mmCIF file of C-alpha atoms and ligand atoms in Angstrom:
data_model
loop_
_atom_site.group_PDB
_atom_site.id
_atom_site.type_symbol
_atom_site.label_atom_id
_atom_site.label_comp_id
_atom_site.label_asym_id
_atom_site.label_seq_id
_atom_site.Cartn_x
_atom_site.Cartn_y
_atom_site.Cartn_z
ATOM 1 C CA MET L 1 0.932 -60.295 -32.473
ATOM 2 C CA LYS L 2 -0.528 -62.683 -29.979
ATOM 3 C CA ASN L 3 1.658 -63.156 -26.907
ATOM 4 C CA ILE L 4 1.712 -59.885 -24.979
ATOM 5 C CA LEU L 5 3.952 -59.367 -21.987
ATOM 6 C CA VAL L 6 2.098 -57.167 -19.496
ATOM 7 C CA THR L 7 4.384 -55.721 -16.822
ATOM 8 C CA GLY L 8 2.462 -54.469 -13.800
ATOM 9 C CA GLY L 9 -0.199 -56.897 -14.982
ATOM 10 C CA THR L 10 -1.923 -57.385 -11.624
ATOM 11 C CA GLY L 11 -2.294 -53.627 -11.041
ATOM 12 C CA PHE L 12 -5.366 -51.468 -11.535
ATOM 13 C CA ILE L 13 -4.980 -50.740 -15.259
ATOM 14 C CA GLY L 14 -2.885 -53.837 -16.060
ATOM 15 C CA SER L 15 -5.509 -56.290 -14.783
ATOM 16 C CA GLU L 16 -8.304 -54.585 -16.708
ATOM 17 C CA THR L 17 -6.119 -54.625 -19.809
ATOM 18 C CA ALA L 18 -5.354 -58.321 -19.300
ATOM 19 C CA ILE L 19 -9.119 -58.937 -19.465
ATOM 20 C CA ALA L 20 -9.453 -56.846 -22.640
ATOM 21 C CA LEU L 21 -6.551 -58.772 -24.181
ATOM 22 C CA LEU L 22 -8.102 -62.157 -23.353
ATOM 23 C CA GLU L 23 -11.452 -61.004 -24.710
ATOM 24 C CA ASN L 24 -9.770 -59.974 -27.961
ATOM 25 C CA GLY L 25 -7.918 -63.226 -28.575
ATOM 26 C CA TYR L 26 -4.505 -62.263 -27.210
ATOM 27 C CA ARG L 27 -2.482 -64.276 -24.727
ATOM 28 C CA PRO L 28 -1.344 -61.953 -21.924
ATOM 29 C CA ILE L 29 1.742 -62.914 -19.911
ATOM 30 C CA LEU L 30 1.592 -61.035 -16.624
ATOM 31 C CA VAL L 31 4.675 -59.975 -14.698
ATOM 32 C CA ASP L 32 4.405 -58.133 -11.388
ATOM 33 C CA ASN L 33 6.431 -57.894 -8.185
ATOM 34 C CA LEU L 34 3.179 -57.449 -6.219
ATOM 35 C CA SER L 35 4.512 -54.283 -4.564
ATOM 36 C CA ASN L 36 1.146 -52.599 -5.163
ATOM 37 C CA SER L 37 -1.217 -55.452 -6.069
ATOM 38 C CA LYS L 38 -2.226 -58.956 -5.038
ATOM 39 C CA GLU L 39 -1.804 -62.361 -6.645
ATOM 40 C CA GLU L 40 -5.539 -62.926 -6.015
ATOM 41 C CA VAL L 41 -6.060 -60.653 -9.042
ATOM 42 C CA VAL L 42 -4.981 -63.567 -11.267
ATOM 43 C CA ASP L 43 -7.804 -65.722 -9.840
ATOM 44 C CA ARG L 44 -10.268 -62.924 -10.434
ATOM 45 C CA ILE L 45 -9.210 -62.471 -14.042
ATOM 46 C CA GLU L 46 -9.837 -66.202 -14.468
ATOM 47 C CA THR L 47 -13.271 -65.908 -12.825
ATOM 48 C CA ILE L 48 -14.222 -63.060 -15.167
ATOM 49 C CA THR L 49 -12.847 -64.440 -18.431
ATOM 50 C CA GLY L 50 -12.775 -68.204 -17.886
ATOM 51 C CA THR L 51 -9.063 -68.224 -18.767
ATOM 52 C CA ARG L 52 -6.211 -68.160 -16.308
ATOM 53 C CA PRO L 53 -3.469 -65.846 -17.573
ATOM 54 C CA VAL L 54 0.153 -66.856 -17.182
ATOM 55 C CA PHE L 55 1.623 -65.010 -14.208
ATOM 56 C CA TYR L 56 5.222 -64.507 -13.095
ATOM 57 C CA LYS L 57 5.993 -62.901 -9.759
ATOM 58 C CA ALA L 58 9.123 -61.016 -10.748
ATOM 59 C CA ASP L 59 10.673 -57.603 -10.320
ATOM 60 C CA CYS L 60 11.484 -55.885 -13.600
ATOM 61 C CA CYS L 61 14.452 -54.259 -11.852
ATOM 62 C CA ASP L 62 15.925 -57.740 -11.310
ATOM 63 C CA LEU L 63 17.441 -58.346 -14.728
ATOM 64 C CA ALA L 64 18.057 -62.075 -14.183
ATOM 65 C CA ALA L 65 14.512 -62.750 -12.958
ATOM 66 C CA PHE L 66 13.069 -60.655 -15.784
ATOM 67 C CA ARG L 67 15.260 -62.424 -18.369
ATOM 68 C CA ASP L 68 13.865 -65.721 -17.142
ATOM 69 C CA VAL L 69 10.414 -64.646 -18.380
ATOM 70 C CA PHE L 70 11.804 -63.797 -21.820
ATOM 71 C CA GLU L 71 13.577 -67.167 -21.919
ATOM 72 C CA LYS L 72 10.440 -69.129 -21.034
ATOM 73 C CA GLU L 73 7.953 -67.251 -23.230
ATOM 74 C CA THR L 74 7.653 -66.201 -26.848
ATOM 75 C CA ILE L 75 6.835 -62.496 -26.701
ATOM 76 C CA ASP L 76 5.374 -60.574 -29.653
ATOM 77 C CA GLY L 77 4.750 -57.280 -27.878
ATOM 78 C CA VAL L 78 4.949 -55.615 -24.478
ATOM 79 C CA ILE L 79 2.658 -53.319 -22.520
ATOM 80 C CA HIS L 80 4.742 -51.726 -19.777
ATOM 81 C CA PHE L 81 2.572 -50.691 -16.819
ATOM 82 C CA ALA L 82 4.999 -51.582 -14.022
ATOM 83 C CA GLY L 83 6.001 -48.552 -12.019
ATOM 84 C CA LEU L 84 5.482 -46.620 -8.826
ATOM 85 C CA LYS L 85 2.777 -43.994 -9.246
ATOM 86 C CA ALA L 86 1.980 -42.103 -6.043
ATOM 87 C CA VAL L 87 2.724 -38.440 -6.681
ATOM 88 C CA GLY L 88 3.083 -37.385 -3.016
ATOM 89 C CA GLU L 89 5.248 -40.373 -2.132
ATOM 90 C CA SER L 90 7.535 -39.594 -5.066
ATOM 91 C CA VAL L 91 8.377 -36.249 -3.440
ATOM 92 C CA SER L 92 9.502 -37.944 -0.214
ATOM 93 C CA LYS L 93 11.112 -40.986 -1.921
ATOM 94 C CA PRO L 94 12.557 -39.649 -5.185
ATOM 95 C CA ILE L 95 15.431 -42.157 -5.283
ATOM 96 C CA GLU L 96 13.039 -45.112 -5.089
ATOM 97 C CA TYR L 97 10.865 -43.609 -7.831
ATOM 98 C CA TYR L 98 13.711 -42.813 -10.232
ATOM 99 C CA SER L 99 15.368 -46.141 -9.604
ATOM 100 C CA ASN L 100 12.262 -48.340 -9.905
ATOM 101 C CA ASN L 101 10.647 -46.608 -12.870
ATOM 102 C CA LEU L 102 13.838 -46.059 -14.879
ATOM 103 C CA GLU L 103 15.616 -49.340 -14.126
ATOM 104 C CA SER L 104 12.581 -51.458 -14.906
ATOM 105 C CA THR L 105 12.250 -49.711 -18.274
ATOM 106 C CA LEU L 106 15.964 -49.938 -19.124
ATOM 107 C CA ASN L 107 15.964 -53.652 -18.277
ATOM 108 C CA LEU L 108 12.932 -54.102 -20.492
ATOM 109 C CA LEU L 109 14.690 -52.372 -23.400
ATOM 110 C CA LEU L 110 17.817 -54.508 -22.934
ATOM 111 C CA LEU L 111 15.753 -57.694 -22.941
ATOM 112 C CA MET L 112 13.633 -56.611 -25.911
ATOM 113 C CA ARG L 113 16.853 -56.074 -27.863
ATOM 114 C CA GLU L 114 18.359 -59.389 -26.688
ATOM 115 C CA PHE L 115 15.230 -61.352 -27.635
ATOM 116 C CA GLY L 116 14.316 -59.370 -30.758
ATOM 117 C CA VAL L 117 10.989 -58.011 -29.439
ATOM 118 C CA LYS L 118 9.994 -54.950 -31.484
ATOM 119 C CA ASN L 119 6.635 -53.701 -30.163
ATOM 120 C CA LEU L 120 6.134 -51.696 -26.981
ATOM 121 C CA VAL L 121 3.262 -49.752 -25.455
ATOM 122 C CA PHE L 122 4.283 -47.493 -22.566
ATOM 123 C CA SER L 123 2.046 -46.117 -19.789
ATOM 124 C CA SER L 124 2.831 -42.450 -19.790
ATOM 125 C CA SER L 125 0.713 -39.773 -18.210
ATOM 126 C CA ALA L 126 -0.857 -36.383 -18.828
ATOM 127 C CA THR L 127 1.459 -35.270 -16.046
ATOM 128 C CA VAL L 128 4.243 -34.938 -18.677
ATOM 129 C CA TYR L 129 2.555 -31.733 -19.900
ATOM 130 C CA GLY L 130 3.298 -30.015 -16.565
ATOM 131 C CA VAL L 131 1.221 -26.864 -16.118
ATOM 132 C CA PRO L 132 -0.775 -26.625 -19.357
ATOM 133 C CA LYS L 133 -0.651 -23.366 -21.292
ATOM 134 C CA ARG L 134 -3.936 -24.278 -22.966
ATOM 135 C CA VAL L 135 -6.600 -26.973 -22.866
ATOM 136 C CA PRO L 136 -7.530 -29.314 -24.418
ATOM 137 C CA LEU L 137 -4.012 -30.750 -24.469
ATOM 138 C CA LYS L 138 -2.691 -31.962 -27.807
ATOM 139 C CA GLU L 139 0.076 -34.515 -28.227
ATOM 140 C CA GLU L 140 2.380 -31.913 -29.780
ATOM 141 C CA ASP L 141 2.057 -29.549 -26.800
ATOM 142 C CA PRO L 142 5.296 -29.013 -24.863
ATOM 143 C CA VAL L 143 6.387 -31.691 -22.434
ATOM 144 C CA GLY L 144 8.448 -30.908 -19.366
ATOM 145 C CA ASN L 145 8.567 -29.351 -15.903
ATOM 146 C CA ALA L 146 6.511 -31.958 -14.131
ATOM 147 C CA THR L 147 5.530 -30.829 -10.673
ATOM 148 C CA ASN L 148 6.945 -33.946 -8.935
ATOM 149 C CA PRO L 149 9.555 -36.744 -9.310
ATOM 150 C CA TYR L 150 6.920 -39.269 -10.447
ATOM 151 C CA GLY L 151 6.068 -37.024 -13.391
ATOM 152 C CA GLU L 152 9.768 -36.531 -14.122
ATOM 153 C CA THR L 153 10.201 -40.309 -14.410
ATOM 154 C CA LYS L 154 7.527 -40.352 -17.126
ATOM 155 C CA ILE L 155 9.211 -37.470 -18.998
ATOM 156 C CA MET L 156 12.611 -39.200 -18.761
ATOM 157 C CA ILE L 157 11.248 -42.550 -19.890
ATOM 158 C CA GLU L 158 9.490 -40.944 -22.870
ATOM 159 C CA ARG L 159 12.876 -39.422 -23.818
ATOM 160 C CA ILE L 160 14.699 -42.739 -23.377
ATOM 161 C CA LEU L 161 12.143 -44.513 -25.564
ATOM 162 C CA GLU L 162 12.390 -41.830 -28.253
ATOM 163 C CA ASP L 163 16.187 -42.202 -28.318
ATOM 164 C CA ALA L 164 16.000 -46.007 -28.362
ATOM 165 C CA GLN L 165 13.570 -45.894 -31.276
ATOM 166 C CA LYS L 166 15.755 -43.414 -33.197
ATOM 167 C CA ALA L 167 18.742 -45.710 -32.738
ATOM 168 C CA ASP L 168 16.748 -48.770 -33.825
ATOM 169 C CA PRO L 169 14.035 -47.700 -36.306
ATOM 170 C CA SER L 170 12.702 -51.261 -36.403
ATOM 171 C CA LEU L 171 11.217 -50.649 -32.939
ATOM 172 C CA ASN L 172 7.533 -49.677 -32.777
ATOM 173 C CA ILE L 173 6.731 -47.757 -29.616
ATOM 174 C CA ALA L 174 3.513 -46.087 -28.471
ATOM 175 C CA LEU L 175 3.616 -43.537 -25.657
ATOM 176 C CA LEU L 176 0.112 -43.450 -24.176
ATOM 177 C CA ARG L 177 -0.583 -40.405 -22.049
ATOM 178 C CA TYR L 178 -3.452 -41.366 -19.774
ATOM 179 C CA PHE L 179 -5.568 -38.674 -18.217
ATOM 180 C CA ASN L 180 -7.427 -39.682 -15.005
ATOM 181 C CA PRO L 181 -8.386 -43.378 -15.003
ATOM 182 C CA ILE L 182 -11.338 -44.206 -12.731
ATOM 183 C CA GLY L 183 -14.037 -46.887 -12.454
ATOM 184 C CA ALA L 184 -13.676 -50.625 -12.036
ATOM 185 C CA HIS L 185 -14.604 -53.853 -13.770
ATOM 186 C CA PRO L 186 -18.439 -54.024 -13.885
ATOM 187 C CA SER L 187 -18.313 -57.401 -12.086
ATOM 188 C CA GLY L 188 -17.075 -55.588 -8.974
ATOM 189 C CA LEU L 189 -14.195 -58.070 -8.784
ATOM 190 C CA LEU L 190 -11.382 -55.801 -9.946
ATOM 191 C CA GLY L 191 -10.699 -52.134 -9.345
ATOM 192 C CA GLU L 192 -8.441 -49.638 -7.684
ATOM 193 C CA ASP L 193 -7.131 -50.897 -4.369
ATOM 194 C CA PRO L 194 -4.863 -48.242 -2.827
ATOM 195 C CA ASN L 195 -2.919 -48.857 0.386
ATOM 196 C CA GLY L 196 -3.621 -46.398 3.210
ATOM 197 C CA ILE L 197 -5.193 -42.999 2.619
ATOM 198 C CA PRO L 198 -6.102 -42.683 -1.081
ATOM 199 C CA ASN L 199 -4.253 -39.949 -2.957
ATOM 200 C CA ASN L 200 -6.696 -39.879 -5.823
ATOM 201 C CA LEU L 201 -10.169 -38.412 -5.837
ATOM 202 C CA MET L 202 -12.333 -41.391 -6.874
ATOM 203 C CA PRO L 203 -10.998 -43.945 -4.358
ATOM 204 C CA TYR L 204 -11.343 -41.298 -1.644
ATOM 205 C CA ILE L 205 -14.979 -40.632 -2.608
ATOM 206 C CA CYS L 206 -15.645 -44.393 -2.536
ATOM 207 C CA GLN L 207 -14.206 -44.736 0.960
ATOM 208 C CA VAL L 208 -16.346 -41.830 2.191
ATOM 209 C CA ALA L 209 -19.399 -43.423 0.556
ATOM 210 C CA VAL L 210 -18.923 -46.706 2.465
ATOM 211 C CA GLY L 211 -18.285 -44.857 5.734
ATOM 212 C CA LYS L 212 -14.584 -45.675 5.926
ATOM 213 C CA ARG L 213 -13.728 -41.967 5.923
ATOM 214 C CA LYS L 214 -15.845 -39.160 7.363
ATOM 215 C CA GLU L 215 -15.833 -36.656 4.518
ATOM 216 C CA LEU L 216 -14.104 -35.738 1.304
ATOM 217 C CA HIS L 217 -11.578 -32.914 1.434
ATOM 218 C CA VAL L 218 -12.002 -30.855 -1.706
ATOM 219 C CA PHE L 219 -8.630 -29.302 -2.463
ATOM 220 C CA GLY L 220 -9.502 -25.702 -3.320
ATOM 221 C CA ASP L 221 -12.646 -23.980 -4.593
ATOM 222 C CA ASP L 222 -10.912 -20.831 -5.803
ATOM 223 C CA TYR L 223 -9.577 -22.032 -9.166
ATOM 224 C CA PRO L 224 -10.569 -20.085 -12.283
ATOM 225 C CA THR L 225 -13.031 -22.833 -13.298
ATOM 226 C CA ARG L 226 -16.837 -22.948 -13.574
ATOM 227 C CA ASP L 227 -17.371 -23.901 -9.912
ATOM 228 C CA GLY L 228 -13.920 -23.062 -8.541
ATOM 229 C CA THR L 229 -12.790 -26.698 -8.183
ATOM 230 C CA GLY L 230 -10.167 -28.463 -10.314
ATOM 231 C CA ILE L 231 -11.168 -29.890 -13.688
ATOM 232 C CA ARG L 232 -9.832 -33.234 -14.960
ATOM 233 C CA ASP L 233 -10.549 -35.702 -17.750
ATOM 234 C CA TYR L 234 -11.812 -38.865 -16.018
ATOM 235 C CA ILE L 235 -11.685 -41.942 -18.232
ATOM 236 C CA HIS L 236 -13.244 -45.309 -17.377
ATOM 237 C CA VAL L 237 -10.539 -47.946 -16.918
ATOM 238 C CA PHE L 238 -12.490 -50.272 -19.225
ATOM 239 C CA ASP L 239 -12.190 -47.722 -22.056
ATOM 240 C CA LEU L 240 -8.526 -47.254 -21.249
ATOM 241 C CA ALA L 241 -7.959 -51.021 -21.446
ATOM 242 C CA GLU L 242 -9.591 -51.128 -24.865
ATOM 243 C CA GLY L 243 -7.326 -48.254 -25.912
ATOM 244 C CA HIS L 244 -4.369 -50.597 -25.359
ATOM 245 C CA VAL L 245 -5.845 -53.268 -27.599
ATOM 246 C CA ALA L 246 -6.403 -50.607 -30.274
ATOM 247 C CA THR L 247 -2.803 -49.449 -29.855
ATOM 248 C CA LEU L 248 -1.425 -52.968 -30.345
ATOM 249 C CA LYS L 249 -3.345 -53.100 -33.634
ATOM 250 C CA ARG L 250 -1.836 -49.728 -34.592
ATOM 251 C CA LEU L 251 1.681 -51.061 -33.929
ATOM 252 C CA GLU L 252 1.061 -53.769 -36.528
ATOM 253 C CA ASP L 253 1.337 -50.932 -39.133
ATOM 254 C CA LYS L 254 4.976 -50.506 -37.977
ATOM 255 C CA PRO L 255 4.576 -46.771 -37.292
ATOM 256 C CA GLY L 256 7.864 -46.198 -35.406
ATOM 257 C CA LEU L 257 7.253 -43.947 -32.414
ATOM 258 C CA VAL L 258 3.705 -42.683 -31.861
ATOM 259 C CA VAL L 259 2.115 -40.662 -29.056
ATOM 260 C CA TYR L 260 -1.547 -40.632 -28.058
ATOM 261 C CA ASN L 261 -3.630 -38.960 -25.387
ATOM 262 C CA LEU L 262 -6.080 -41.414 -23.866
ATOM 263 C CA GLY L 263 -8.909 -39.463 -22.302
ATOM 264 C CA THR L 264 -12.530 -38.620 -22.994
ATOM 265 C CA GLY L 265 -11.965 -35.065 -24.210
ATOM 266 C CA LYS L 266 -14.373 -33.818 -21.549
ATOM 267 C CA GLY L 267 -13.472 -32.008 -18.337
ATOM 268 C CA THR L 268 -15.301 -32.669 -15.058
ATOM 269 C CA SER L 269 -14.819 -30.632 -11.874
ATOM 270 C CA VAL L 270 -14.340 -32.157 -8.417
ATOM 271 C CA LEU L 271 -17.848 -31.122 -7.378
ATOM 272 C CA GLU L 272 -19.346 -32.387 -10.644
ATOM 273 C CA LEU L 273 -17.737 -35.778 -9.984
ATOM 274 C CA VAL L 274 -19.111 -35.779 -6.430
ATOM 275 C CA HIS L 275 -22.593 -35.030 -7.773
ATOM 276 C CA ALA L 276 -22.279 -37.680 -10.501
ATOM 277 C CA PHE L 277 -21.361 -40.202 -7.781
ATOM 278 C CA GLU L 278 -24.364 -39.175 -5.698
ATOM 279 C CA GLU L 279 -26.680 -39.438 -8.708
ATOM 280 C CA ALA L 280 -25.247 -42.783 -9.837
ATOM 281 C CA ASN L 281 -25.460 -44.449 -6.447
ATOM 282 C CA GLY L 282 -28.277 -42.605 -4.639
ATOM 283 C CA ILE L 283 -25.967 -41.747 -1.763
ATOM 284 C CA LYS L 284 -24.712 -38.469 -0.233
ATOM 285 C CA VAL L 285 -20.987 -37.741 -0.194
ATOM 286 C CA PRO L 286 -20.235 -35.252 2.591
ATOM 287 C CA TYR L 287 -17.359 -32.884 1.850
ATOM 288 C CA VAL L 288 -15.458 -29.925 3.216
ATOM 289 C CA ILE L 289 -13.452 -27.364 1.287
ATOM 290 C CA ASP L 290 -9.728 -27.382 2.102
ATOM 291 C CA PRO L 291 -6.891 -25.263 0.704
ATOM 292 C CA ARG L 292 -5.417 -26.124 -2.703
ATOM 293 C CA ARG L 293 -3.052 -29.125 -2.841
ATOM 294 C CA SER L 294 0.442 -28.085 -3.907
ATOM 295 C CA GLY L 295 1.358 -29.107 -7.451
ATOM 296 C CA ASP L 296 -2.259 -29.256 -8.676
ATOM 297 C CA VAL L 297 -3.268 -27.463 -11.866
ATOM 298 C CA ALA L 298 -6.639 -25.777 -12.369
ATOM 299 C CA GLU L 299 -7.722 -27.555 -15.495
ATOM 300 C CA ASN L 300 -6.508 -30.450 -17.574
ATOM 301 C CA PHE L 301 -8.296 -32.398 -20.279
ATOM 302 C CA ALA L 302 -7.363 -34.151 -23.489
ATOM 303 C CA ASP L 303 -7.751 -33.447 -27.148
ATOM 304 C CA VAL L 304 -8.548 -36.985 -28.279
ATOM 305 C CA ALA L 305 -8.878 -36.350 -32.016
ATOM 306 C CA LYS L 306 -5.563 -38.060 -32.858
ATOM 307 C CA ALA L 307 -6.333 -41.211 -30.854
ATOM 308 C CA GLU L 308 -9.817 -41.396 -32.371
ATOM 309 C CA LYS L 309 -8.508 -41.018 -35.915
ATOM 310 C CA GLU L 310 -5.446 -43.258 -35.777
ATOM 311 C CA LEU L 311 -6.511 -45.870 -33.225
ATOM 312 C CA HIS L 312 -10.159 -46.035 -34.330
ATOM 313 C CA TRP L 313 -10.948 -45.914 -30.641
ATOM 314 C CA ARG L 314 -12.959 -43.636 -28.404
ATOM 315 C CA SER L 315 -14.206 -43.756 -24.832
ATOM 316 C CA ARG L 316 -17.732 -45.117 -24.442
ATOM 317 C CA PHE L 317 -18.504 -44.734 -20.735
ATOM 318 C CA ASN L 318 -19.240 -41.537 -18.836
ATOM 319 C CA VAL L 319 -18.436 -40.539 -15.281
ATOM 320 C CA VAL L 320 -21.815 -41.764 -13.992
ATOM 321 C CA ASP L 321 -21.026 -45.272 -15.318
ATOM 322 C CA ALA L 322 -17.570 -45.103 -13.737
ATOM 323 C CA CYS L 323 -19.023 -43.969 -10.391
ATOM 324 C CA LYS L 324 -21.416 -46.941 -10.368
ATOM 325 C CA ASP L 325 -18.641 -49.421 -11.120
ATOM 326 C CA ALA L 326 -16.172 -47.911 -8.645
ATOM 327 C CA TYR L 327 -18.764 -47.966 -5.843
ATOM 328 C CA ARG L 328 -19.743 -51.576 -6.653
ATOM 329 C CA PHE L 329 -16.095 -52.607 -6.360
ATOM 330 C CA GLN L 330 -15.677 -50.682 -3.094
ATOM 331 C CA LYS L 331 -18.793 -52.273 -1.546
ATOM 332 C CA LYS L 332 -17.754 -55.786 -2.600
ATOM 333 C CA ASN L 333 -14.187 -55.267 -1.380
ATOM 334 C CA PRO L 334 -14.435 -53.016 1.693
ATOM 335 C CA ASN L 335 -10.926 -53.984 2.772
ATOM 336 C CA GLY L 336 -9.421 -54.180 -0.702
ATOM 337 C CA ILE L 337 -8.712 -57.266 -2.787
HETATM 338 P P1 NAD W 401 -0.834 -49.914 -10.064
HETATM 339 O O1 NAD W 401 0.084 -49.549 -8.947
HETATM 340 O O2 NAD W 401 -2.165 -50.455 -9.715
HETATM 341 O O3 NAD W 401 -0.097 -50.933 -11.052
HETATM 342 C C1 NAD W 401 1.289 -50.937 -11.256
HETATM 343 C C2 NAD W 401 1.768 -52.353 -10.990
HETATM 344 O O4 NAD W 401 3.178 -52.407 -11.207
HETATM 345 C C3 NAD W 401 1.516 -52.804 -9.553
HETATM 346 O O5 NAD W 401 0.808 -54.027 -9.569
HETATM 347 C C4 NAD W 401 2.925 -52.993 -8.960
HETATM 348 O O6 NAD W 401 2.968 -54.065 -8.050
HETATM 349 C C5 NAD W 401 3.742 -53.242 -10.206
HETATM 350 N N1 NAD W 401 5.162 -52.879 -10.129
HETATM 351 C C6 NAD W 401 5.716 -51.719 -9.697
HETATM 352 N N2 NAD W 401 7.049 -51.763 -9.829
HETATM 353 C C7 NAD W 401 7.355 -52.970 -10.371
HETATM 354 C C8 NAD W 401 8.563 -53.618 -10.719
HETATM 355 N N3 NAD W 401 9.741 -53.021 -10.540
HETATM 356 N N4 NAD W 401 8.505 -54.865 -11.246
HETATM 357 C C9 NAD W 401 7.313 -55.487 -11.414
HETATM 358 N N5 NAD W 401 6.140 -54.933 -11.084
HETATM 359 C C10 NAD W 401 6.163 -53.688 -10.561
HETATM 360 O O7 NAD W 401 -0.967 -48.614 -10.992
HETATM 361 P P2 NAD W 401 -1.938 -48.348 -12.227
HETATM 362 O O8 NAD W 401 -2.862 -47.272 -11.836
HETATM 363 O O9 NAD W 401 -2.456 -49.614 -12.773
HETATM 364 O O10 NAD W 401 -0.877 -47.708 -13.240
HETATM 365 C C11 NAD W 401 -0.251 -48.465 -14.252
HETATM 366 C C12 NAD W 401 0.696 -47.575 -15.014
HETATM 367 O O11 NAD W 401 -0.025 -46.478 -15.554
HETATM 368 C C13 NAD W 401 1.811 -46.967 -14.165
HETATM 369 O O12 NAD W 401 3.003 -46.908 -14.914
HETATM 370 C C14 NAD W 401 1.307 -45.576 -13.884
HETATM 371 O O13 NAD W 401 2.367 -44.670 -13.658
HETATM 372 C C15 NAD W 401 0.575 -45.255 -15.181
HETATM 373 N N6 NAD W 401 -0.455 -44.239 -15.028
HETATM 374 C C16 NAD W 401 -1.418 -44.395 -14.078
HETATM 375 C C17 NAD W 401 -2.384 -43.414 -13.905
HETATM 376 C C18 NAD W 401 -3.422 -43.520 -12.814
HETATM 377 O O14 NAD W 401 -3.963 -42.505 -12.409
HETATM 378 N N7 NAD W 401 -3.756 -44.699 -12.319
HETATM 379 C C19 NAD W 401 -2.384 -42.290 -14.740
HETATM 380 C C20 NAD W 401 -1.399 -42.179 -15.728
HETATM 381 C C21 NAD W 401 -0.429 -43.163 -15.847
HETATM 382 C C1 WQD W 402 -8.136 -35.035 -9.157
HETATM 383 C C2 WQD W 402 -8.779 -33.746 -8.683
HETATM 384 C C3 WQD W 402 -7.564 -32.692 -6.906
HETATM 385 C C4 WQD W 402 -8.180 -35.906 -3.986
HETATM 386 C C5 WQD W 402 -2.986 -37.744 -10.560
HETATM 387 C C6 WQD W 402 -1.554 -37.657 -10.979
HETATM 388 C C7 WQD W 402 -1.449 -37.851 -12.468
HETATM 389 C C8 WQD W 402 -2.142 -39.146 -12.894
HETATM 390 C C9 WQD W 402 -3.538 -39.223 -12.380
HETATM 391 C C10 WQD W 402 -0.532 -40.875 -12.844
HETATM 392 C C11 WQD W 402 -7.780 -32.615 -8.410
HETATM 393 C C12 WQD W 402 -8.913 -33.145 -6.409
HETATM 394 C C13 WQD W 402 -8.182 -35.119 -5.121
HETATM 395 C C14 WQD W 402 -8.912 -35.471 -2.845
HETATM 396 C C15 WQD W 402 -9.603 -33.505 -4.078
HETATM 397 N N1 WQD W 402 -1.492 -40.278 -12.328
HETATM 398 N N2 WQD W 402 -8.873 -33.945 -5.166
HETATM 399 N N3 WQD W 402 -9.603 -34.279 -2.946
HETATM 400 O O1 WQD W 402 -3.909 -35.013 -9.382
HETATM 401 O O2 WQD W 402 -5.367 -34.954 -11.462
HETATM 402 O O3 WQD W 402 -3.699 -36.712 -11.216
HETATM 403 O O4 WQD W 402 -3.527 -39.009 -10.949
HETATM 404 O O5 WQD W 402 0.071 -40.593 -13.836
HETATM 405 O O6 WQD W 402 -0.079 -37.884 -12.739
HETATM 406 O O7 WQD W 402 -1.040 -36.371 -10.613
HETATM 407 O O8 WQD W 402 -5.671 -36.815 -9.792
HETATM 408 O O9 WQD W 402 -7.362 -37.925 -8.422
HETATM 409 O O10 WQD W 402 -5.361 -36.890 -7.286
HETATM 410 O O11 WQD W 402 -7.077 -35.401 -8.274
HETATM 411 O O12 WQD W 402 -10.227 -32.449 -4.101
HETATM 412 O O13 WQD W 402 -8.930 -36.112 -1.787
HETATM 413 O O14 WQD W 402 -9.395 -34.011 -7.411
HETATM 414 O O15 WQD W 402 -7.218 -31.465 -6.322
HETATM 415 O O16 WQD W 402 -8.423 -31.419 -8.760
HETATM 416 P P1 WQD W 402 -4.645 -35.730 -10.426
HETATM 417 P P2 WQD W 402 -6.363 -36.848 -8.387
#
C-alpha cells in the first residue's frame, strides 16, 4: 500500500496524519471540502515535510466530484476523516450531521467497490460507547445510546461498515475509536483551529491563555471523580497520526474488520489538564466552576492493550507535551490558520 486517500485531509487529525504518512514513505492524496479547514494547510504540510501532498477540493457527498478523484488517482487504501464533529451543533442540526456523515461514507463505499479499493480506516470515536458501565473501556464493551446525533452517526457508520465487510469479506476495515485528541504539530504550524467559541477543553484553555477569552468554564466539580471534575483520555494528535500508519500496516495482514481504541490508557481530570497546561507553559489559566454540561459522562478512558498488541503502537507523549505544543500553535496562530 502506498497511495492513501485521506478524506478530511486538511483537518486537525487529517493534516497531522498526512505528515505521518509522508514521513513513512506513503503518498497521501488529500480530499476536503474545506468546510472546517483551510487550503493553507497544504502549504504548511509542504513546509514541514518538504513534499507537497496532492490535494483535491471536493465534497465527498458529491458523488461525481468524488468519483473524479478515484478516476485520476490509483488508490491503495483510504483513511476516512471527513465528517462534521461538533457535538452541540449536531443537536441543533441533526439533518446536516446525518446527511453529511452518512452520505460521504456511503459514497466512499460505492466508489471503493467500483474501483476495487479494499482497505479502509475509519475515524470513529469513544462516543460510540455512550455512558460507560465501566472504565477502562474495552473494544468489546457495548456500543450504543450515544448522547447526541454526532455520536449516533459514528454508531451508524460502524454498523454500515460491519455490514459492508460481511457482504464482501475481501474488504479490510479498521474502526478506530479515538479518545480525546489534543496537542498540535511541534512546529506550531498545524493544530486545532475551531471556528467561534471552542466546544472542546484544550482549544478553550489555549484561548484563555492568550487572553482571547477571560476564563475557562469548568463544567461541573461534583462528579464522582478524584477532584470532582470530568476525567478523559487525552491523546497527542501526533501519537494518533502514528496510530493510523500502524493501522495501515495491520490491514496488510488482511484481517477483515478490526476495532481499536486509540488513547493513552490514562485518565486526566479537567483540573489536572489545567494544571498541566500551567506547568508546561509557565502561565496561569483562570477558571470558574459552572454547572455540568448536559450529555457529559463522569469518566472515560481507554483500555489500549489490544491496540498495543496488534498494532505494535503506543502513545509516547503526555499531556504536558501536548499542552506545550497546543499553546505554541495558539500563540503562532492567534486568529487561526
Ligand atoms: P476536522 O473538522 O478538523 O476535520 C474534518 C475535515 O473534514 C475538515 O477539514 C472538513 O472540512 C472536512 N469535511 C467535512 N465534511 C466533508 C465532506 N462532506 N467532504 C469533504 N470534506 C469534508 O476534525 P478532526 O478533529 O480532524 O476529526 C477528524 C475525524 O475524526 C472526524 O470524523 C471526527 O468525527 C473524528 N473524531 C474526532 C475527534 C476529536 O475530538 N477531534 C474525536 C473522535 C473522532
Ligand atoms: C472534555 C472535558 C468537559 C470544555 C468530545 C466529544 C467526543 C470526541 C472528543 C469526537 C469534559 C470539560 C470542556 C469546557 C470543560 N469527539 N470541559 N470546559 O466531551 O470528552 O469529547 O470530543 O468524536 O465525541 O464528545 O471533550 O473537550 O468537550 O470535554 O470543563 O469549556 O472537559 O465537561 O469533562 P468530550 P471536551
